[in-house]
Amino acid sequence: MRSLLIFLSLLAANPVAADPVPIDETGFPSHGAEEVELGKLLFYDPILSGNRSVSCATCHHPRFATGDGIALGLGDGGVGLGPDRQADPENLPEQRIPRNAPALFNTGHRDVTVMFADGRIEADPDRPSGLRTPLEEEMVAGFDNLLSAQTMFPVLSPDEMAGHYQENDVAKAVRQGRLTGDGGAWDIIAGRVADIPEYRTRFAAAYPDIASGGRIAFTDISNAISAFVSAEWRSDDSAFDRHLRGEGALEDEALAGMELFFGDAGCASCHDGPFLSDQEFHAMGAPQLGPGKAERFESHQRDVGRMRVTGRTEDAYAFRTPMLRNVTRTGPWGHAGGHADLREFLRDHAEPLAASDRYTPDVALPPLAGAKPDWAIWSDPKERGAILSAVKRQPHPLDERVLDALMAFLAALDDETALSGRMGIPETVPSGLPIDR
């Protein structure tokens, strides 16, 4: 206790460099109960995947803090859930999903403006749809918000939900480049849902235009899922949030960690704002593993992050600053999930060049026959050098005392209500397909 008091007195002489900002509660959208319940069923229903075997919840499950608990997941072609998920020998995946499954907390808030680690979906008021997405001119109108648009891109990914090549009608449409419009992948999935009587009834109850005879469009499916995710995993009731609202004080060590986070440790240079993210992109030298982000005709295993979106070399290996509510529960950490221990991630994140020499892979990956070597990039001195040379931040080594305090502060970001979820997993879904539990 005495050492902690001395530590706090030292911090008092070095005040917070940036003021913590509370989340604006008016930024969370309001949705009717029928829409949220409909979104819950769709979120857990494998009907949205090409082979009817994968749901949104497969990779974003409440058991694993809305992630999947592994570095790089297996989508289509996998069986089981979370760390127990394995490749199905009867339908082997072609590769692992290239990036770590991001958490869903607060993604429905109005002030969240970019999605995915490379920001390939972002708010853009100058575009007709109000969004910038990889579909560009093909992007249809009708998505209620950024989260709604984001939720529907995994269904187009062969490795995540669509399936591969000739396996099903959705996979064929994706392979042929028919994504939107009549007969496209989104239209096929919407037709599947509309063919189920219970879904037709629920959509009519949630959306007046459908009750008046309108067809169920793919945007209606995505809007309902967005409504559910926004309501279920709203996270603004951690000890830190209550502290900012004047509803309770942080414990001493967490308070010391907060002072360091927003002050001398320099975390808030990127992790600022109400979500503890500047929603910008930074190259931080995190280990690269797995297949990388490449087109099917490319043979490399690199993931150049934001550069894939902008084409600018200065954006190479830069990834979006993640939001931090419930961060102690959302591991593994890093864009590719290269760290299984959060404390070690903090240590390495603060001085990536030095960390690269001491880093030892500590994440377990389900075996996948025929996959490229998972650590090919990090094991290649040239490739690893390219990743590290992109880092612009000055090193800021953290000693054990600082790490203790920072870990205490990050624990104060846990929101048990959000982690538990407000509605839970449905007993059944209208398709009758099995649910990931």
CSV table of C-alpha atoms in Angstrom, one decimal:
chain,number,residue,atom,x,y,z
A,1,MET,CA,0.0,0.0,0.0
A,2,ARG,CA,2.8,2.4,0.8
A,3,SER,CA,4.5,1.9,-2.6
A,4,LEU,CA,1.2,2.5,-4.3
A,5,LEU,CA,0.7,5.8,-2.4
A,6,ILE,CA,4.2,6.9,-3.4
A,7,PHE,CA,3.4,6.0,-7.0
A,8,LEU,CA,0.2,8.0,-6.8
A,9,SER,CA,2.0,11.0,-5.4
A,10,LEU,CA,4.5,10.8,-8.3
A,11,LEU,CA,1.6,10.7,-10.7
A,12,ALA,CA,0.1,13.8,-9.1
A,13,ALA,CA,3.2,15.8,-10.3
A,14,ASN,CA,2.6,14.6,-13.9
A,15,PRO,CA,-1.1,15.3,-14.5
A,16,VAL,CA,-3.3,13.7,-17.2
A,17,ALA,CA,-2.3,14.9,-20.7
A,18,ALA,CA,-5.8,14.3,-22.2
A,19,ASP,CA,-9.1,14.4,-20.4
A,20,PRO,CA,-11.1,11.2,-20.5
A,21,VAL,CA,-14.4,11.7,-22.4
A,22,PRO,CA,-17.6,9.9,-21.4
A,23,ILE,CA,-19.7,8.1,-24.1
A,24,ASP,CA,-22.6,10.2,-25.3
A,25,GLU,CA,-25.6,8.1,-24.4
A,26,THR,CA,-27.8,9.9,-27.0
A,27,GLY,CA,-25.6,8.4,-29.7
A,28,PHE,CA,-27.0,4.9,-29.2
A,29,PRO,CA,-29.9,4.4,-31.7
A,30,SER,CA,-33.4,3.4,-30.4
A,31,HIS,CA,-35.1,0.3,-31.9
A,32,GLY,CA,-38.4,-1.3,-31.4
A,33,ALA,CA,-38.6,-4.7,-29.6
A,34,GLU,CA,-39.8,-6.5,-32.7
A,35,GLU,CA,-36.8,-5.3,-34.8
A,36,VAL,CA,-34.3,-6.2,-32.1
A,37,GLU,CA,-35.8,-9.7,-31.5
A,38,LEU,CA,-35.8,-10.3,-35.3
A,39,GLY,CA,-32.1,-9.3,-35.5
A,40,LYS,CA,-31.3,-11.7,-32.7
A,41,LEU,CA,-32.7,-14.6,-34.6
A,42,LEU,CA,-30.9,-13.6,-37.8
A,43,PHE,CA,-27.6,-13.1,-35.9
A,44,TYR,CA,-27.7,-16.7,-34.7
A,45,ASP,CA,-29.3,-18.3,-37.8
A,46,PRO,CA,-26.9,-20.2,-40.2
A,47,ILE,CA,-29.4,-19.5,-43.0
A,48,LEU,CA,-27.4,-16.5,-44.0
A,49,SER,CA,-24.3,-18.5,-44.9
A,50,GLY,CA,-23.9,-20.2,-48.3
A,51,ASN,CA,-23.8,-23.8,-46.9
A,52,ARG,CA,-26.2,-23.0,-44.1
A,53,SER,CA,-23.5,-24.0,-41.6
A,54,VAL,CA,-22.1,-20.7,-40.2
A,55,SER,CA,-23.9,-17.8,-38.5
A,56,CYS,CA,-22.7,-14.4,-37.4
A,57,ALA,CA,-22.4,-15.8,-33.9
A,58,THR,CA,-19.9,-18.5,-35.0
A,59,CYS,CA,-17.1,-15.9,-35.0
A,60,HIS,CA,-18.8,-13.3,-32.7
A,61,HIS,CA,-20.1,-15.3,-29.8
A,62,PRO,CA,-21.0,-14.0,-26.3
A,63,ARG,CA,-19.0,-16.9,-24.7
A,64,PHE,CA,-15.9,-15.3,-26.1
A,65,ALA,CA,-16.7,-11.6,-25.5
A,66,THR,CA,-18.2,-11.3,-29.0
A,67,GLY,CA,-15.1,-12.7,-30.7
A,68,ASP,CA,-14.1,-16.4,-31.1
A,69,GLY,CA,-11.3,-16.7,-28.6
A,70,ILE,CA,-8.7,-17.7,-31.2
A,71,ALA,CA,-6.1,-15.8,-33.2
A,72,LEU,CA,-7.4,-16.6,-36.6
A,73,GLY,CA,-10.7,-18.4,-37.0
A,74,LEU,CA,-12.2,-20.9,-39.3
A,75,GLY,CA,-15.4,-19.9,-41.0
A,76,ASP,CA,-17.0,-22.1,-43.7
A,77,GLY,CA,-15.6,-25.6,-43.4
A,78,GLY,CA,-15.1,-25.5,-39.6
A,79,VAL,CA,-17.0,-27.4,-36.9
A,80,GLY,CA,-17.2,-26.5,-33.2
A,81,LEU,CA,-17.0,-23.2,-31.5
A,82,GLY,CA,-14.3,-21.0,-30.2
A,83,PRO,CA,-10.9,-22.6,-29.3
A,84,ASP,CA,-12.6,-26.0,-30.0
A,85,ARG,CA,-13.3,-25.2,-33.6
A,86,GLN,CA,-11.6,-27.6,-36.0
A,87,ALA,CA,-11.5,-28.1,-39.8
A,88,ASP,CA,-14.2,-30.4,-41.2
A,89,PRO,CA,-12.4,-33.2,-43.0
A,90,GLU,CA,-15.5,-33.5,-45.3
A,91,ASN,CA,-15.3,-29.8,-46.3
A,92,LEU,CA,-11.8,-28.5,-45.6
A,93,PRO,CA,-11.5,-24.7,-45.4
A,94,GLU,CA,-9.1,-23.2,-48.0
A,95,GLN,CA,-7.5,-21.0,-45.4
A,96,ARG,CA,-7.9,-19.4,-42.1
A,97,ILE,CA,-9.8,-16.1,-41.8
A,98,PRO,CA,-7.0,-13.6,-42.4
A,99,ARG,CA,-7.6,-11.4,-39.3
A,100,ASN,CA,-8.6,-11.7,-35.7
A,101,ALA,CA,-12.4,-11.5,-35.2
A,102,PRO,CA,-13.1,-8.0,-33.8
A,103,ALA,CA,-15.3,-7.4,-30.8
A,104,LEU,CA,-18.8,-5.9,-31.3
A,105,PHE,CA,-19.1,-3.6,-28.2
A,106,ASN,CA,-20.5,-0.1,-29.0
A,107,THR,CA,-20.3,-0.7,-32.8
A,108,GLY,CA,-23.8,0.7,-33.2
A,109,HIS,CA,-23.0,4.1,-31.7
A,110,ARG,CA,-23.5,7.1,-34.0
A,111,ASP,CA,-19.9,8.3,-33.5
A,112,VAL,CA,-18.2,5.1,-34.7
A,113,THR,CA,-17.2,6.1,-38.2
A,114,VAL,CA,-15.0,3.2,-39.5
A,115,MET,CA,-15.3,-0.6,-39.5
A,116,PHE,CA,-12.8,-3.4,-39.9
A,117,ALA,CA,-9.1,-3.3,-39.2
A,118,ASP,CA,-8.3,-1.5,-42.4
A,119,GLY,CA,-11.3,0.8,-42.4
A,120,ARG,CA,-12.6,-0.5,-45.7
A,121,ILE,CA,-16.1,0.5,-44.6
A,122,GLU,CA,-16.4,4.0,-43.3
A,123,ALA,CA,-18.9,6.9,-43.2
A,124,ASP,CA,-18.6,9.2,-46.2
A,125,PRO,CA,-21.4,11.8,-46.6
A,126,ASP,CA,-20.1,12.7,-50.1
A,127,ARG,CA,-21.2,9.3,-51.5
A,128,PRO,CA,-24.8,8.5,-52.5
A,129,SER,CA,-25.1,5.7,-50.0
A,130,GLY,CA,-23.3,7.8,-47.3
A,131,LEU,CA,-20.7,5.0,-47.0
A,132,ARG,CA,-17.4,4.1,-48.6
A,133,THR,CA,-17.2,0.4,-49.1
A,134,PRO,CA,-15.3,-2.0,-51.4
A,135,LEU,CA,-18.5,-2.3,-53.6
A,136,GLU,CA,-18.1,1.4,-54.6
A,137,GLU,CA,-20.8,2.2,-57.2
A,138,GLU,CA,-22.5,-1.2,-56.7
A,139,MET,CA,-23.2,-0.3,-53.0
A,140,VAL,CA,-27.0,-0.2,-52.6
A,141,ALA,CA,-28.9,2.3,-50.5
A,142,GLY,CA,-31.1,1.3,-47.6
A,143,PHE,CA,-28.6,0.5,-44.8
A,144,ASP,CA,-29.6,2.3,-41.7
A,145,ASN,CA,-26.1,3.0,-40.5
A,146,LEU,CA,-22.4,1.9,-40.7
A,147,LEU,CA,-22.9,-1.2,-38.6
A,148,SER,CA,-25.7,-2.4,-40.8
A,149,ALA,CA,-23.5,-2.2,-43.8
A,150,GLN,CA,-20.6,-3.9,-42.0
A,151,THR,CA,-22.6,-6.9,-40.8
A,152,MET,CA,-23.3,-7.9,-44.3
A,153,PHE,CA,-19.9,-8.2,-45.9
A,154,PRO,CA,-18.9,-11.4,-44.2
A,155,VAL,CA,-21.7,-13.2,-46.1
A,156,LEU,CA,-19.7,-12.4,-49.3
A,157,SER,CA,-16.5,-13.9,-48.0
A,158,PRO,CA,-15.7,-17.4,-49.2
A,159,ASP,CA,-13.6,-18.1,-46.1
A,160,GLU,CA,-16.1,-16.6,-43.6
A,161,MET,CA,-19.7,-17.4,-44.7
A,162,ALA,CA,-20.2,-17.8,-48.4
A,163,GLY,CA,-18.4,-21.1,-49.0
A,164,HIS,CA,-16.2,-21.9,-52.0
A,165,TYR,CA,-16.7,-21.9,-55.7
A,166,GLN,CA,-19.3,-24.5,-56.7
A,167,GLU,CA,-20.5,-25.4,-53.2
A,168,ASN,CA,-23.8,-23.5,-53.2
A,169,ASP,CA,-25.8,-20.8,-55.0
A,170,VAL,CA,-24.3,-18.0,-52.9
A,171,ALA,CA,-20.7,-19.1,-53.4
A,172,LYS,CA,-21.3,-19.3,-57.2
A,173,ALA,CA,-22.8,-15.8,-57.3
A,174,VAL,CA,-19.8,-14.5,-55.3
A,175,ARG,CA,-17.4,-16.3,-57.6
A,176,GLN,CA,-19.1,-14.8,-60.7
A,177,GLY,CA,-19.0,-11.3,-59.1
A,178,ARG,CA,-22.8,-11.1,-58.8
A,179,LEU,CA,-23.1,-9.5,-55.3
A,180,THR,CA,-25.9,-7.0,-55.4
A,181,GLY,CA,-29.0,-6.7,-57.6
A,182,ASP,CA,-31.4,-9.3,-58.7
A,183,GLY,CA,-29.9,-12.8,-58.6
A,184,GLY,CA,-26.9,-11.6,-56.7
A,185,ALA,CA,-25.5,-13.1,-53.5
A,186,TRP,CA,-27.4,-10.7,-51.2
A,187,ASP,CA,-30.6,-11.3,-53.2
A,188,ILE,CA,-30.3,-15.0,-52.9
A,189,ILE,CA,-29.9,-14.8,-49.1
A,190,ALA,CA,-32.8,-12.5,-48.8
A,191,GLY,CA,-34.9,-14.9,-50.8
A,192,ARG,CA,-34.0,-17.8,-48.4
A,193,VAL,CA,-35.1,-15.7,-45.4
A,194,ALA,CA,-38.3,-14.6,-47.1
A,195,ASP,CA,-39.3,-18.2,-47.9
A,196,ILE,CA,-39.6,-18.9,-44.2
A,197,PRO,CA,-43.1,-18.1,-42.9
A,198,GLU,CA,-42.0,-17.0,-39.4
A,199,TYR,CA,-39.5,-14.6,-40.8
A,200,ARG,CA,-42.1,-13.1,-43.1
A,201,THR,CA,-44.4,-12.5,-40.1
A,202,ARG,CA,-41.6,-11.0,-38.0
A,203,PHE,CA,-40.4,-8.7,-40.7
A,204,ALA,CA,-43.9,-7.4,-41.2
A,205,ALA,CA,-44.2,-6.7,-37.5
A,206,ALA,CA,-40.9,-4.9,-37.5
A,207,TYR,CA,-41.1,-2.9,-40.7
A,208,PRO,CA,-44.3,-1.1,-41.8
A,209,ASP,CA,-43.3,-1.1,-45.5
A,210,ILE,CA,-43.0,-4.9,-45.5
A,211,ALA,CA,-46.3,-5.1,-43.7
A,212,SER,CA,-47.8,-3.1,-46.5
A,213,GLY,CA,-46.6,-5.5,-49.1
A,214,GLY,CA,-43.0,-4.6,-49.7
A,215,ARG,CA,-40.5,-7.4,-50.3
A,216,ILE,CA,-37.8,-8.4,-47.8
A,217,ALA,CA,-34.6,-6.9,-49.0
A,218,PHE,CA,-31.1,-7.7,-47.9
A,219,THR,CA,-30.8,-4.3,-46.3
A,220,ASP,CA,-33.8,-5.2,-44.1
A,221,ILE,CA,-31.9,-8.2,-42.8
A,222,SER,CA,-28.8,-6.2,-42.1
A,223,ASN,CA,-30.7,-3.4,-40.4
A,224,ALA,CA,-32.3,-5.9,-38.1
A,225,ILE,CA,-29.0,-7.5,-37.2
A,226,SER,CA,-27.5,-4.1,-36.6
A,227,ALA,CA,-30.4,-3.2,-34.2
A,228,PHE,CA,-29.7,-6.3,-32.2
A,229,VAL,CA,-26.0,-5.9,-32.0
A,230,SER,CA,-26.3,-2.3,-31.0
A,231,ALA,CA,-28.8,-3.1,-28.2
A,232,GLU,CA,-27.2,-6.3,-27.0
A,233,TRP,CA,-23.6,-5.2,-26.7
A,234,ARG,CA,-23.9,-1.5,-25.8
A,235,SER,CA,-21.1,-1.1,-23.3
A,236,ASP,CA,-21.1,2.1,-21.1
A,237,ASP,CA,-21.5,0.7,-17.6
A,238,SER,CA,-17.9,-0.3,-16.6
A,239,ALA,CA,-16.3,1.1,-13.5
A,240,PHE,CA,-14.5,3.6,-15.7
A,241,ASP,CA,-17.8,4.8,-17.2
A,242,ARG,CA,-19.4,5.1,-13.8
A,243,HIS,CA,-16.3,7.0,-12.6
A,244,LEU,CA,-16.6,9.5,-15.5
A,245,ARG,CA,-20.3,10.0,-14.7
A,246,GLY,CA,-19.5,10.7,-11.0
A,247,GLU,CA,-21.3,7.5,-10.0
A,248,GLY,CA,-18.4,5.8,-8.3
A,249,ALA,CA,-14.7,6.1,-7.7
A,250,LEU,CA,-12.0,3.9,-9.3
A,251,GLU,CA,-9.9,1.8,-7.0
A,252,ASP,CA,-6.5,3.2,-6.3
A,253,GLU,CA,-4.5,1.1,-8.7
A,254,ALA,CA,-7.0,1.4,-11.5
A,255,LEU,CA,-7.0,5.2,-10.9
A,256,ALA,CA,-3.2,5.2,-11.1
A,257,GLY,CA,-3.4,3.2,-14.4
A,258,MET,CA,-5.9,5.7,-15.8
A,259,GLU,CA,-3.5,8.6,-15.0
A,260,LEU,CA,-0.7,6.8,-16.8
A,261,PHE,CA,-2.9,5.8,-19.7
A,262,PHE,CA,-4.0,9.4,-20.4
A,263,GLY,CA,-0.6,10.8,-19.3
A,264,ASP,CA,3.0,9.5,-19.2
A,265,ALA,CA,2.4,6.1,-20.7
A,266,GLY,CA,1.2,7.8,-23.9
A,267,CYS,CA,-1.6,5.4,-24.6
A,268,ALA,CA,-4.1,8.2,-25.3
A,269,SER,CA,-2.0,9.4,-28.2
A,270,CYS,CA,-4.1,6.9,-30.1
A,271,HIS,CA,-6.6,5.5,-27.6
A,272,ASP,CA,-8.5,8.8,-26.9
A,273,GLY,CA,-12.1,9.8,-27.3
A,274,PRO,CA,-15.1,8.2,-25.7
A,275,PHE,CA,-14.4,4.8,-27.1
A,276,LEU,CA,-10.7,5.0,-26.3
A,277,SER,CA,-9.9,4.9,-30.0
A,278,ASP,CA,-9.1,7.8,-32.3
A,279,GLN,CA,-10.6,5.7,-35.1
A,280,GLU,CA,-7.4,6.3,-37.1
A,281,PHE,CA,-4.8,3.9,-38.5
A,282,HIS,CA,-1.3,3.3,-37.1
A,283,ALA,CA,1.6,1.0,-37.9
A,284,MET,CA,2.6,-0.6,-34.6
A,285,GLY,CA,4.6,-3.6,-35.7
A,286,ALA,CA,2.2,-6.3,-34.4
A,287,PRO,CA,3.2,-9.8,-35.5
A,288,GLN,CA,1.8,-11.0,-38.8
A,289,LEU,CA,0.6,-14.6,-39.0
A,290,GLY,CA,-1.7,-16.7,-41.2
A,291,PRO,CA,-2.6,-16.3,-44.9
A,292,GLY,CA,-2.4,-12.5,-44.9
A,293,LYS,CA,-4.8,-10.3,-46.8
A,294,ALA,CA,-4.4,-11.3,-50.5
A,295,GLU,CA,-6.5,-11.9,-53.5
A,296,ARG,CA,-6.9,-15.5,-54.7
A,297,PHE,CA,-4.6,-14.8,-57.6
A,298,GLU,CA,-1.8,-13.5,-55.3
A,299,SER,CA,0.6,-15.8,-53.6
A,300,HIS,CA,2.0,-13.6,-50.8
A,301,GLN,CA,1.0,-13.7,-47.1
A,302,ARG,CA,1.4,-10.1,-46.3
A,303,ASP,CA,-1.2,-7.9,-44.7
A,304,VAL,CA,-0.5,-4.2,-45.5
A,305,GLY,CA,-3.6,-3.0,-43.6
A,306,ARG,CA,-4.9,0.4,-44.5
A,307,MET,CA,-2.8,0.6,-47.6
A,308,ARG,CA,-5.1,-2.0,-49.2
A,309,VAL,CA,-7.8,0.6,-49.0
A,310,THR,CA,-6.0,3.8,-49.8
A,311,GLY,CA,-3.2,2.6,-52.1
A,312,ARG,CA,-0.8,5.0,-50.2
A,313,THR,CA,2.6,3.6,-49.2
A,314,GLU,CA,2.5,5.7,-46.1
A,315,ASP,CA,-0.4,3.6,-44.9
A,316,ALA,CA,1.5,0.3,-45.1
A,317,TYR,CA,1.0,-2.0,-42.1
A,318,ALA,CA,-1.3,0.5,-40.4
A,319,PHE,CA,-4.4,-0.8,-38.7
A,320,ARG,CA,-7.4,0.9,-37.0
A,321,THR,CA,-7.0,1.7,-33.3
A,322,PRO,CA,-9.3,-0.7,-31.6
A,323,MET,CA,-11.9,0.4,-29.1
A,324,LEU,CA,-11.2,-0.9,-25.6
A,325,ARG,CA,-14.3,-1.6,-23.6
A,326,ASN,CA,-14.0,-5.2,-22.2
A,327,VAL,CA,-10.5,-5.5,-23.7
A,328,THR,CA,-9.3,-7.9,-21.0
A,329,ARG,CA,-11.8,-10.4,-22.3
A,330,THR,CA,-11.4,-10.1,-26.1
A,331,GLY,CA,-8.1,-11.8,-26.8
A,332,PRO,CA,-6.0,-12.9,-28.5
A,333,TRP,CA,-4.8,-9.4,-29.3
A,334,GLY,CA,-3.5,-7.7,-32.4
A,335,HIS,CA,-4.9,-7.5,-35.9
A,336,ALA,CA,-3.9,-11.1,-36.5
A,337,GLY,CA,-4.3,-12.2,-32.9
A,338,GLY,CA,-0.6,-12.7,-32.3
A,339,HIS,CA,-0.6,-12.3,-28.5
A,340,ALA,CA,-2.5,-14.6,-26.2
A,341,ASP,CA,-1.4,-12.6,-23.1
A,342,LEU,CA,-2.7,-9.0,-22.8
A,343,ARG,CA,0.1,-7.9,-20.4
A,344,GLU,CA,2.7,-9.1,-22.9
A,345,PHE,CA,0.9,-7.4,-25.7
A,346,LEU,CA,1.1,-4.1,-23.8
A,347,ARG,CA,4.8,-4.6,-23.2
A,348,ASP,CA,5.5,-5.3,-26.8
A,349,HIS,CA,3.1,-2.7,-28.2
A,350,ALA,CA,5.0,0.0,-26.3
A,351,GLU,CA,8.3,-0.9,-27.9
A,352,PRO,CA,7.7,-2.9,-31.0
A,353,LEU,CA,11.2,-2.9,-32.4
A,354,ALA,CA,12.7,-4.3,-29.2
A,355,ALA,CA,9.8,-6.7,-28.8
A,356,SER,CA,10.4,-8.3,-32.2
A,357,ASP,CA,13.6,-9.8,-30.9
A,358,ARG,CA,12.1,-11.3,-27.9
A,359,TYR,CA,8.7,-12.3,-29.3
A,360,THR,CA,7.8,-16.0,-29.2
A,361,PRO,CA,4.5,-17.1,-30.8
A,362,ASP,CA,2.2,-18.0,-28.0
A,363,VAL,CA,-1.1,-18.6,-29.7
A,364,ALA,CA,-2.6,-22.0,-30.6
A,365,LEU,CA,-4.2,-22.4,-34.0
A,366,PRO,CA,-6.4,-25.3,-35.1
A,367,PRO,CA,-4.5,-27.5,-37.5
A,368,LEU,CA,-5.5,-27.0,-41.2
A,369,ALA,CA,-4.2,-29.5,-43.8
A,370,GLY,CA,-2.7,-27.8,-46.8
A,371,ALA,CA,-2.5,-24.4,-45.2
A,372,LYS,CA,0.5,-22.2,-45.9
A,373,PRO,CA,3.0,-21.9,-42.9
A,374,ASP,CA,1.3,-19.7,-40.4
A,375,TRP,CA,4.5,-17.8,-39.4
A,376,ALA,CA,6.0,-17.4,-42.9
A,377,ILE,CA,6.0,-13.6,-42.8
A,378,TRP,CA,7.3,-13.1,-39.3
A,379,SER,CA,10.0,-15.7,-39.9
A,380,ASP,CA,11.2,-13.8,-43.0
A,381,PRO,CA,13.7,-11.1,-42.0
A,382,LYS,CA,12.9,-9.0,-45.0
A,383,GLU,CA,9.2,-9.1,-44.4
A,384,ARG,CA,9.4,-8.5,-40.7
A,385,GLY,CA,11.8,-5.7,-41.4
A,386,ALA,CA,9.2,-4.1,-43.7
A,387,ILE,CA,6.6,-4.3,-40.9
A,388,LEU,CA,8.8,-2.8,-38.3
A,389,SER,CA,10.2,-0.1,-40.5
A,390,ALA,CA,6.6,1.3,-40.9
A,391,VAL,CA,6.4,2.0,-37.2
A,392,LYS,CA,6.6,5.8,-36.5
A,393,ARG,CA,5.9,5.9,-32.8
A,394,GLN,CA,8.9,6.3,-30.5
A,395,PRO,CA,9.5,3.4,-28.1
A,396,HIS,CA,8.1,3.8,-24.6
A,397,PRO,CA,9.2,0.9,-22.4
A,398,LEU,CA,6.9,0.0,-19.6
A,399,ASP,CA,8.2,-1.3,-16.3
A,400,GLU,CA,6.4,-3.9,-14.1
A,401,ARG,CA,4.8,-1.3,-11.9
A,402,VAL,CA,3.4,0.6,-14.8
A,403,LEU,CA,2.1,-2.6,-16.4
A,404,ASP,CA,0.4,-3.5,-13.1
A,405,ALA,CA,-1.4,-0.1,-13.0
A,406,LEU,CA,-2.3,-0.2,-16.7
A,407,MET,CA,-3.7,-3.7,-16.3
A,408,ALA,CA,-5.8,-2.6,-13.4
A,409,PHE,CA,-7.2,0.3,-15.4
A,410,LEU,CA,-8.0,-2.0,-18.4
A,411,ALA,CA,-9.9,-4.3,-16.0
A,412,ALA,CA,-11.9,-1.3,-15.0
A,413,LEU,CA,-13.2,-1.2,-18.6
A,414,ASP,CA,-15.0,-4.5,-18.2
A,415,ASP,CA,-18.8,-4.1,-18.4
A,416,GLU,CA,-20.4,-7.2,-17.0
A,417,THR,CA,-23.9,-6.3,-18.4
A,418,ALA,CA,-22.5,-6.0,-21.9
A,419,LEU,CA,-20.4,-9.1,-21.5
A,420,SER,CA,-23.3,-11.2,-20.4
A,421,GLY,CA,-25.6,-9.7,-23.1
A,422,ARG,CA,-29.1,-8.4,-22.5
A,423,MET,CA,-31.1,-10.9,-24.5
A,424,GLY,CA,-29.0,-14.1,-24.6
A,425,ILE,CA,-29.0,-16.9,-27.2
A,426,PRO,CA,-32.3,-18.0,-28.7
A,427,GLU,CA,-33.5,-21.5,-28.0
A,428,THR,CA,-34.3,-22.0,-31.7
A,429,VAL,CA,-34.2,-20.0,-35.0
A,430,PRO,CA,-36.9,-19.9,-37.7
A,431,SER,CA,-34.9,-21.9,-40.2
A,432,GLY,CA,-34.7,-24.8,-37.8
A,433,LEU,CA,-30.9,-25.0,-38.3
A,434,PRO,CA,-28.6,-25.8,-35.3
A,435,ILE,CA,-27.4,-22.8,-33.2
A,436,ASP,CA,-23.8,-22.3,-32.0
A,437,ARG,CA,-23.9,-22.4,-28.2
